[in-house]
Structures are given as structure tokens and as C-alpha cells.
GROMACS .gro file of C-alpha atoms in nm:
model
  297
    1MET     CA    1  -2.183  -1.671  -0.657
    2SER     CA    2  -1.949  -1.821  -0.403
    3VAL     CA    3  -1.610  -1.930  -0.333
    4ALA     CA    4  -1.687  -2.291  -0.434
    5ASP     CA    5  -1.788  -2.194  -0.796
    6LEU     CA    6  -1.484  -1.964  -0.875
    7SER     CA    7  -1.312  -2.098  -1.165
    8PRO     CA    8  -0.924  -2.141  -1.163
    9LEU     CA    9  -0.866  -1.764  -1.288
   10GLN     CA   10  -1.118  -1.643  -1.085
   11ILE     CA   11  -0.935  -1.760  -0.724
   12TRP     CA   12  -0.604  -1.635  -0.872
   13ILE     CA   13  -0.714  -1.311  -0.968
   14LEU     CA   14  -0.912  -1.360  -0.550
   15ALA     CA   15  -0.573  -1.427  -0.404
   16ALA     CA   16  -0.409  -1.131  -0.617
   17ARG     CA   17  -0.629  -0.912  -0.416
   18PRO     CA   18  -0.706  -0.624  -0.660
   19LYS     CA   19  -0.857  -0.398  -0.455
   20THR     CA   20  -0.548  -0.351  -0.308
   21LEU     CA   21  -0.383  -0.227  -0.611
   22PRO     CA   22  -0.440   0.154  -0.594
   23ALA     CA   23  -0.235   0.152  -0.284
   24ALA     CA   24   0.078   0.051  -0.550
   25ALA     CA   25  -0.054   0.246  -0.828
   26ALA     CA   26  -0.127   0.583  -0.627
   27PRO     CA   27   0.270   0.647  -0.533
   28VAL     CA   28   0.356   0.587  -0.932
   29ILE     CA   29   0.078   0.818  -1.041
   30VAL     CA   30   0.218   1.103  -0.817
   31GLY     CA   31   0.565   1.019  -0.935
   32VAL     CA   32   0.466   1.077  -1.287
   33GLY     CA   33   0.313   1.376  -1.209
   34THR     CA   34   0.598   1.505  -1.068
   35ALA     CA   35   0.802   1.444  -1.350
   36LEU     CA   36   0.557   1.550  -1.615
   37ALA     CA   37   0.516   1.881  -1.399
   38GLU     CA   38   0.939   1.919  -1.370
   39GLY     CA   39   1.005   1.826  -1.760
   40VAL     CA   40   1.175   1.490  -1.695
   41PHE     CA   41   0.908   1.249  -1.811
   42ARG     CA   42   0.978   0.976  -1.988
   43ALA     CA   43   0.718   0.711  -2.111
   44GLY     CA   44   0.886   0.386  -2.094
   45PRO     CA   45   1.064   0.404  -1.690
   46ALA     CA   46   0.718   0.525  -1.591
   47THR     CA   47   0.543   0.260  -1.765
   48ALA     CA   48   0.787  -0.020  -1.608
   49ALA     CA   49   0.762   0.142  -1.262
   50LEU     CA   50   0.394   0.087  -1.307
   51LEU     CA   51   0.425  -0.241  -1.386
   52GLY     CA   52   0.654  -0.362  -1.176
   53ALA     CA   53   0.497  -0.196  -0.905
   54LEU     CA   54   0.164  -0.388  -0.965
   55LEU     CA   55   0.322  -0.695  -0.954
   56ILE     CA   56   0.528  -0.644  -0.628
   57GLN     CA   57   0.200  -0.584  -0.471
   58ILE     CA   58   0.046  -0.929  -0.617
   59GLY     CA   59   0.380  -1.099  -0.482
   60THR     CA   60   0.337  -0.974  -0.165
   61ASN     CA   61  -0.037  -1.013  -0.123
   62PHE     CA   62   0.043  -1.392  -0.260
   63ALA     CA   63   0.337  -1.411   0.030
   64ASN     CA   64   0.092  -1.258   0.313
   65ASP     CA   65  -0.147  -1.518   0.211
   66TYR     CA   66   0.106  -1.789   0.229
   67PHE     CA   67   0.291  -1.711   0.542
   68ASP     CA   68  -0.004  -1.600   0.735
   69PHE     CA   69  -0.126  -1.917   0.681
   70GLN     CA   70   0.155  -2.086   0.762
   71LYS     CA   71   0.178  -1.918   1.102
   72GLY     CA   72  -0.159  -1.939   1.211
   73ALA     CA   73  -0.316  -1.602   1.158
   74ASP     CA   74  -0.534  -1.675   0.927
   75ASN     CA   75  -0.722  -1.922   1.038
   76GLU     CA   76  -1.177  -2.003   1.016
   77ALA     CA   77  -1.203  -1.665   1.230
   78ARG     CA   78  -1.094  -1.439   0.974
   79LEU     CA   79  -1.218  -1.117   0.939
   80GLY     CA   80  -1.148  -0.953   0.634
   81PRO     CA   81  -1.170  -1.117   0.269
   82THR     CA   82  -1.118  -1.454   0.145
   83ARG     CA   83  -0.744  -1.608   0.186
   84VAL     CA   84  -0.725  -1.861  -0.093
   85THR     CA   85  -0.485  -2.066   0.109
   86GLN     CA   86  -0.675  -2.085   0.482
   87ALA     CA   87  -1.008  -2.114   0.241
   88GLY     CA   88  -0.832  -2.421   0.097
   89LEU     CA   89  -0.892  -2.280  -0.303
   90LEU     CA   90  -0.552  -2.306  -0.342
   91ALA     CA   91  -0.248  -2.535  -0.224
   92ALA     CA   92   0.005  -2.338  -0.046
   93ARG     CA   93   0.251  -2.497  -0.279
   94GLU     CA   94   0.049  -2.293  -0.505
   95VAL     CA   95   0.025  -1.971  -0.346
   96ALA     CA   96   0.389  -2.007  -0.285
   97ALA     CA   97   0.508  -2.063  -0.663
   98GLY     CA   98   0.252  -1.789  -0.750
   99MET     CA   99   0.502  -1.529  -0.511
  100TRP     CA  100   0.802  -1.595  -0.683
  101ILE     CA  101   0.604  -1.578  -1.031
  102ALA     CA  102   0.486  -1.210  -0.931
  103PHE     CA  103   0.835  -1.123  -0.838
  104GLY     CA  104   1.012  -1.283  -1.100
  105LEU     CA  105   0.810  -1.076  -1.352
  106ALA     CA  106   0.850  -0.765  -1.135
  107SER     CA  107   1.217  -0.816  -1.169
  108LEU     CA  108   1.180  -0.832  -1.540
  109ALA     CA  109   1.062  -0.488  -1.563
  110GLY     CA  110   1.340  -0.409  -1.246
  111MET     CA  111   1.566  -0.511  -1.472
  112TYR     CA  112   1.438  -0.256  -1.767
  113LEU     CA  113   1.446   0.056  -1.526
  114ILE     CA  114   1.821  -0.088  -1.450
  115PHE     CA  115   1.937  -0.076  -1.768
  116GLN     CA  116   1.740   0.340  -1.819
  117ALA     CA  117   1.835   0.464  -1.487
  118GLY     CA  118   2.108   0.266  -1.353
  119TRP     CA  119   2.244   0.030  -1.010
  120PRO     CA  120   2.022   0.261  -0.755
  121VAL     CA  121   1.762   0.082  -0.890
  122LEU     CA  122   1.876  -0.235  -0.835
  123LEU     CA  123   1.862  -0.222  -0.472
  124ILE     CA  124   1.547  -0.008  -0.482
  125GLY     CA  125   1.410  -0.359  -0.649
  126LEU     CA  126   1.551  -0.582  -0.402
  127ALA     CA  127   1.467  -0.394  -0.082
  128SER     CA  128   1.084  -0.357  -0.223
  129ILE     CA  129   1.025  -0.775  -0.290
  130LEU     CA  130   1.250  -0.838   0.004
  131ALA     CA  131   1.029  -0.610   0.235
  132GLY     CA  132   0.711  -0.794   0.058
  133ILE     CA  133   0.865  -1.114   0.166
  134ALA     CA  134   0.906  -1.019   0.526
  135TYR     CA  135   0.657  -0.831   0.577
  136THR     CA  136   0.498  -1.173   0.696
  137GLY     CA  137   0.764  -1.423   0.626
  138GLY     CA  138   1.107  -1.504   0.707
  139PRO     CA  139   1.312  -1.517   1.085
  140PHE     CA  140   1.185  -1.190   1.159
  141PRO     CA  141   0.852  -1.073   1.010
  142PHE     CA  142   0.792  -0.709   1.089
  143GLY     CA  143   0.458  -0.733   1.057
  144TYR     CA  144   0.431  -0.962   1.351
  145HIS     CA  145   0.627  -0.714   1.527
  146GLY     CA  146   0.505  -0.382   1.557
  147LEU     CA  147   0.680  -0.237   1.208
  148GLY     CA  148   0.432  -0.319   0.944
  149ASP     CA  149   0.308   0.100   0.971
  150PHE     CA  150   0.709   0.211   0.928
  151PHE     CA  151   0.812   0.011   0.648
  152VAL     CA  152   0.465   0.060   0.411
  153PHE     CA  153   0.480   0.407   0.470
  154VAL     CA  154   0.871   0.408   0.350
  155PHE     CA  155   0.774   0.174   0.061
  156PHE     CA  156   0.437   0.319  -0.027
  157GLY     CA  157   0.594   0.702  -0.006
  158PRO     CA  158   0.956   0.785  -0.017
  159VAL     CA  159   1.058   0.433  -0.176
  160ALA     CA  160   0.769   0.470  -0.438
  161VAL     CA  161   0.727   0.788  -0.610
  162VAL     CA  162   1.061   0.916  -0.557
  163GLY     CA  163   1.173   0.558  -0.673
  164THR     CA  164   0.914   0.627  -0.991
  165TYR     CA  165   1.061   0.989  -1.047
  166PHE     CA  166   1.431   0.855  -1.029
  167VAL     CA  167   1.416   0.623  -1.294
  168GLN     CA  168   1.274   0.883  -1.559
  169SER     CA  169   1.520   1.170  -1.430
  170GLY     CA  170   1.804   1.025  -1.278
  171ALA     CA  171   1.793   1.207  -0.987
  172ALA     CA  172   1.552   1.281  -0.700
  173SER     CA  173   1.379   1.652  -0.655
  174PRO     CA  174   1.240   1.839  -0.335
  175ALA     CA  175   0.926   1.826  -0.457
  176ALA     CA  176   0.934   1.448  -0.574
  177VAL     CA  177   1.017   1.363  -0.147
  178TRP     CA  178   0.729   1.615  -0.027
  179SER     CA  179   0.508   1.455  -0.237
  180SER     CA  180   0.544   1.139  -0.171
  181LEU     CA  181   0.448   1.187   0.233
  182PRO     CA  182   0.048   1.198   0.259
  183ILE     CA  183   0.072   0.866  -0.016
  184GLY     CA  184   0.259   0.736   0.237
  185SER     CA  185   0.039   0.847   0.474
  186LEU     CA  186  -0.275   0.699   0.340
  187ALA     CA  187  -0.107   0.389   0.227
  188THR     CA  188  -0.071   0.313   0.601
  189ALA     CA  189  -0.375   0.453   0.700
  190ILE     CA  190  -0.503   0.143   0.487
  191LEU     CA  191  -0.300  -0.049   0.680
  192VAL     CA  192  -0.396   0.086   0.990
  193VAL     CA  193  -0.815  -0.008   0.953
  194ASN     CA  194  -0.712  -0.358   0.829
  195ASN     CA  195  -0.472  -0.413   1.171
  196LEU     CA  196  -0.744  -0.235   1.362
  197ARG     CA  197  -1.049  -0.436   1.232
  198ASP     CA  198  -0.791  -0.754   1.349
  199ILE     CA  199  -0.672  -0.661   1.660
  200GLU     CA  200  -0.822  -0.941   1.872
  201THR     CA  201  -0.735  -1.258   1.621
  202ASP     CA  202  -0.381  -1.125   1.507
  203ALA     CA  203  -0.331  -1.091   1.910
  204ILE     CA  204  -0.480  -1.480   1.930
  205ALA     CA  205  -0.239  -1.579   1.681
  206GLY     CA  206   0.075  -1.348   1.788
  207LYS     CA  207   0.069  -1.143   1.572
  208HIS     CA  208   0.224  -0.801   1.741
  209THR     CA  209   0.096  -0.536   1.498
  210LEU     CA  210   0.143  -0.174   1.610
  211ALA     CA  211  -0.219  -0.167   1.643
  212VAL     CA  212  -0.245  -0.456   1.898
  213ARG     CA  213   0.055  -0.261   2.095
  214LEU     CA  214  -0.139   0.095   2.051
  215GLY     CA  215  -0.504  -0.064   2.162
  216ARG     CA  216  -0.808   0.083   1.977
  217SER     CA  217  -0.782   0.434   2.078
  218GLY     CA  218  -0.421   0.444   1.994
  219THR     CA  219  -0.492   0.262   1.629
  220ARG     CA  220  -0.742   0.552   1.595
  221LEU     CA  221  -0.576   0.838   1.688
  222GLU     CA  222  -0.287   0.724   1.437
  223TYR     CA  223  -0.514   0.701   1.161
  224LEU     CA  224  -0.616   1.064   1.221
  225LEU     CA  225  -0.301   1.166   1.236
  226LEU     CA  226  -0.195   1.040   0.889
  227GLY     CA  227  -0.462   1.223   0.789
  228VAL     CA  228  -0.382   1.523   0.921
  229ILE     CA  229  -0.056   1.471   0.777
  230SER     CA  230  -0.220   1.417   0.443
  231TYR     CA  231  -0.403   1.728   0.404
  232LEU     CA  232  -0.135   1.950   0.572
  233VAL     CA  233   0.162   1.869   0.315
  234PRO     CA  234  -0.035   2.029  -0.004
  235LEU     CA  235  -0.040   2.283   0.209
  236GLY     CA  236   0.288   2.302   0.313
  237MET     CA  237   0.444   2.295  -0.031
  238TRP     CA  238   0.188   2.531  -0.197
  239LEU     CA  239   0.324   2.785   0.091
  240ALA     CA  240   0.710   2.684   0.045
  241GLY     CA  241   0.663   2.763  -0.331
  242LEU     CA  242   0.716   2.348  -0.397
  243ALA     CA  243   0.385   2.312  -0.593
  244PRO     CA  244   0.114   2.525  -0.707
  245ALA     CA  245  -0.179   2.614  -0.524
  246LEU     CA  246  -0.397   2.390  -0.714
  247VAL     CA  247  -0.244   2.089  -0.549
  248LEU     CA  248  -0.497   2.178  -0.283
  249LEU     CA  249  -0.752   1.996  -0.521
  250SER     CA  250  -0.664   1.685  -0.306
  251TRP     CA  251  -0.854   1.872  -0.024
  252LEU     CA  252  -1.150   1.797  -0.219
  253THR     CA  253  -1.129   1.403  -0.053
  254PHE     CA  254  -1.178   1.522   0.279
  255PRO     CA  255  -1.551   1.505   0.298
  256LEU     CA  256  -1.447   1.108   0.228
  257PHE     CA  257  -1.137   1.097   0.498
  258TYR     CA  258  -1.391   1.241   0.699
  259SER     CA  259  -1.681   0.945   0.664
  260LEU     CA  260  -1.398   0.735   0.678
  261LEU     CA  261  -1.281   0.899   0.993
  262ARG     CA  262  -1.633   0.842   1.162
  263LYS     CA  263  -1.649   0.491   1.065
  264VAL     CA  264  -1.306   0.386   1.222
  265ASN     CA  265  -1.394   0.552   1.514
  266GLN     CA  266  -1.732   0.360   1.561
  267GLU     CA  267  -1.704   0.035   1.416
  268GLU     CA  268  -1.546  -0.294   1.485
  269GLY     CA  269  -1.429  -0.615   1.355
  270ARG     CA  270  -1.590  -0.747   1.008
  271ALA     CA  271  -1.754  -0.403   0.953
  272LEU     CA  272  -1.466  -0.269   0.929
  273ASN     CA  273  -1.402  -0.369   0.576
  274ALA     CA  274  -1.574  -0.117   0.397
  275ALA     CA  275  -1.314   0.138   0.594
  276LEU     CA  276  -1.082  -0.041   0.444
  277ALA     CA  277  -1.189  -0.006   0.110
  278GLY     CA  278  -1.257   0.322   0.127
  279THR     CA  279  -0.921   0.410   0.232
  280SER     CA  280  -0.837   0.270  -0.078
  281ARG     CA  281  -1.004   0.489  -0.283
  282LEU     CA  282  -0.895   0.746  -0.054
  283GLU     CA  283  -0.592   0.705  -0.145
  284LEU     CA  284  -0.598   0.657  -0.506
  285LEU     CA  285  -0.832   0.984  -0.536
  286PHE     CA  286  -0.644   1.195  -0.372
  287ALA     CA  287  -0.327   1.085  -0.560
  288ILE     CA  288  -0.550   1.201  -0.888
  289LEU     CA  289  -0.615   1.556  -0.791
  290PHE     CA  290  -0.257   1.660  -0.637
  291THR     CA  291  -0.160   1.504  -0.986
  292ALA     CA  292  -0.393   1.725  -1.128
  293GLY     CA  293  -0.315   2.003  -0.918
  294LEU     CA  294   0.033   1.979  -1.020
  295LEU     CA  295  -0.054   1.940  -1.386
  296LEU     CA  296  -0.260   2.220  -1.449
  297GLY     CA  297  -0.070   2.485  -1.188
   0.00000   0.00000   0.00000
């Protein structure tokens, strides 16, 4: 089926980019798993944290679709998956409205979490929504200034994992903080593949991502280093007594990472879309196995 044959509902699902949602779910899975392992799990806040994370990710996807089109980064030379504004499937004002609706629904989940865990959740929620908009929008879109990798690591790692733990327990824990590092690293690795694919078109559009600044070799090295961090942290947690040895179940994903690393090192352009999807699957599988290790150990 071509994009011209899509129904209105299918177009909105395409705009929401469901393949990106594992990156939003993975940190919540780990935050919930850490809470379960430490005996502070609460089903209501955990569910609200997941819904909020998914809605913020969807809102961010709408924002990127809208702002990248407005800034000319999305054009006929685009190598990635279809963006609905650039493809003419939705008007820019419709996508902008979708963005605010998604963020508004996320705020409803946030209000419940504020009631459950206090006003620090307000700061977490506002910062997450503002980051979703400011990635490609506003007067200083940090995705256009080489800061996207840093913010993705922070918000998909420590903020999301520790925040999920916090809304259940009312505090943070060393295990939650350390558990956030591999998840943030793998979420950043997804962005690295995306930006590696788009180096040439981003440079032409004036979108100076970290990949544009580092070049292909430097970006590929970044992907490797993020992977190394992801596999060393569980080992360090076990050796430090912060987690059981079974968190090393996450290492079962290493063959997938190695396969993806080869693709990232050998391929360019549109061919990297497979590595992009694969890295998203890697993060989700890593999160599930890491969490299983926490709970079974």
C-alpha cells in the first residue's frame, strides 16, 4: 500500500511513528523493574509513567515532523521514514494541533503523578515536554546545534528511569541511577544512527547535529562507545553489589549489537534505516533482559 492509499487513521499512526515507541517504553520498564526488585512498586504510578512517556514521545514525533518541515530539513531528499507534513499527507497546522493534544494528554497523566509523588514530578514533566519541543523548535533548537545526543541521553536515561522509580517510591536509589545509564546510551545510539544516515542532507539544511560535526568516522566511534557503556554498566553494578549477577542476561543482546555495529560501519544513507530499527529493538530487548535479571536474581 502506498502512502496515497492510507486512511486518515493510518496517516496519524504514521505521524506518531510507532517504531520509535520502544525507546520511550524501555526506560519505564527498567524503572518499574528496579522498583519491583527493591519492593517499592506501585501499579498506578507505574502505569501513568508509561502512558506519559509514550504520549510525550508521540508529541515529540509530531513536533519534529512539524518543525523540521518548517525549517527545510525535511524535503524531497529525505532518506528516513515518511514524514507526513513533508509528504503532504497532513497540513502543518494539523500536525501542530496533534502535538499539543499529545502533550496535553501527557499532562493529564502528569497531574495524577504529581498527586501521587509530589511537585518534583511537575518539574520532570515540564522539562520533558519542553525538551520535546525544543529539540527541533524554538529559538535555539538543540537538535540543530549538536546537543541532541546529550539531551536524548539525559531524558531517555536518568530522567525517565529514575523518574519512573521516583513516582513509585518518592525517592531515588543508586541502582535506579546506574540502571539508567545503559538505557540512555542505547536510546542515544538510535539517534546516532538516524543522524549518521542524514549527515549530508542535514548539513545542506543547516542542521548541525553532532554527527555533522564529528563526521562519519567520529559518529561510528560514538555508536561503538555507547554500546560499550551499555554492556559494562551491568557488569559494574554486579561487581559493586548493586544488582544480581543475572543482570548480565542483558549481554545476550550482544550478538545483535555486534551485527548492528557492522551495519553502521559499512552502510550509508537509506540502507541505515534497517540499523535504525534494529537499534530500537536492541534497546527494548536489553531493557527486558536487564529487568528480568533484576527480578530473578
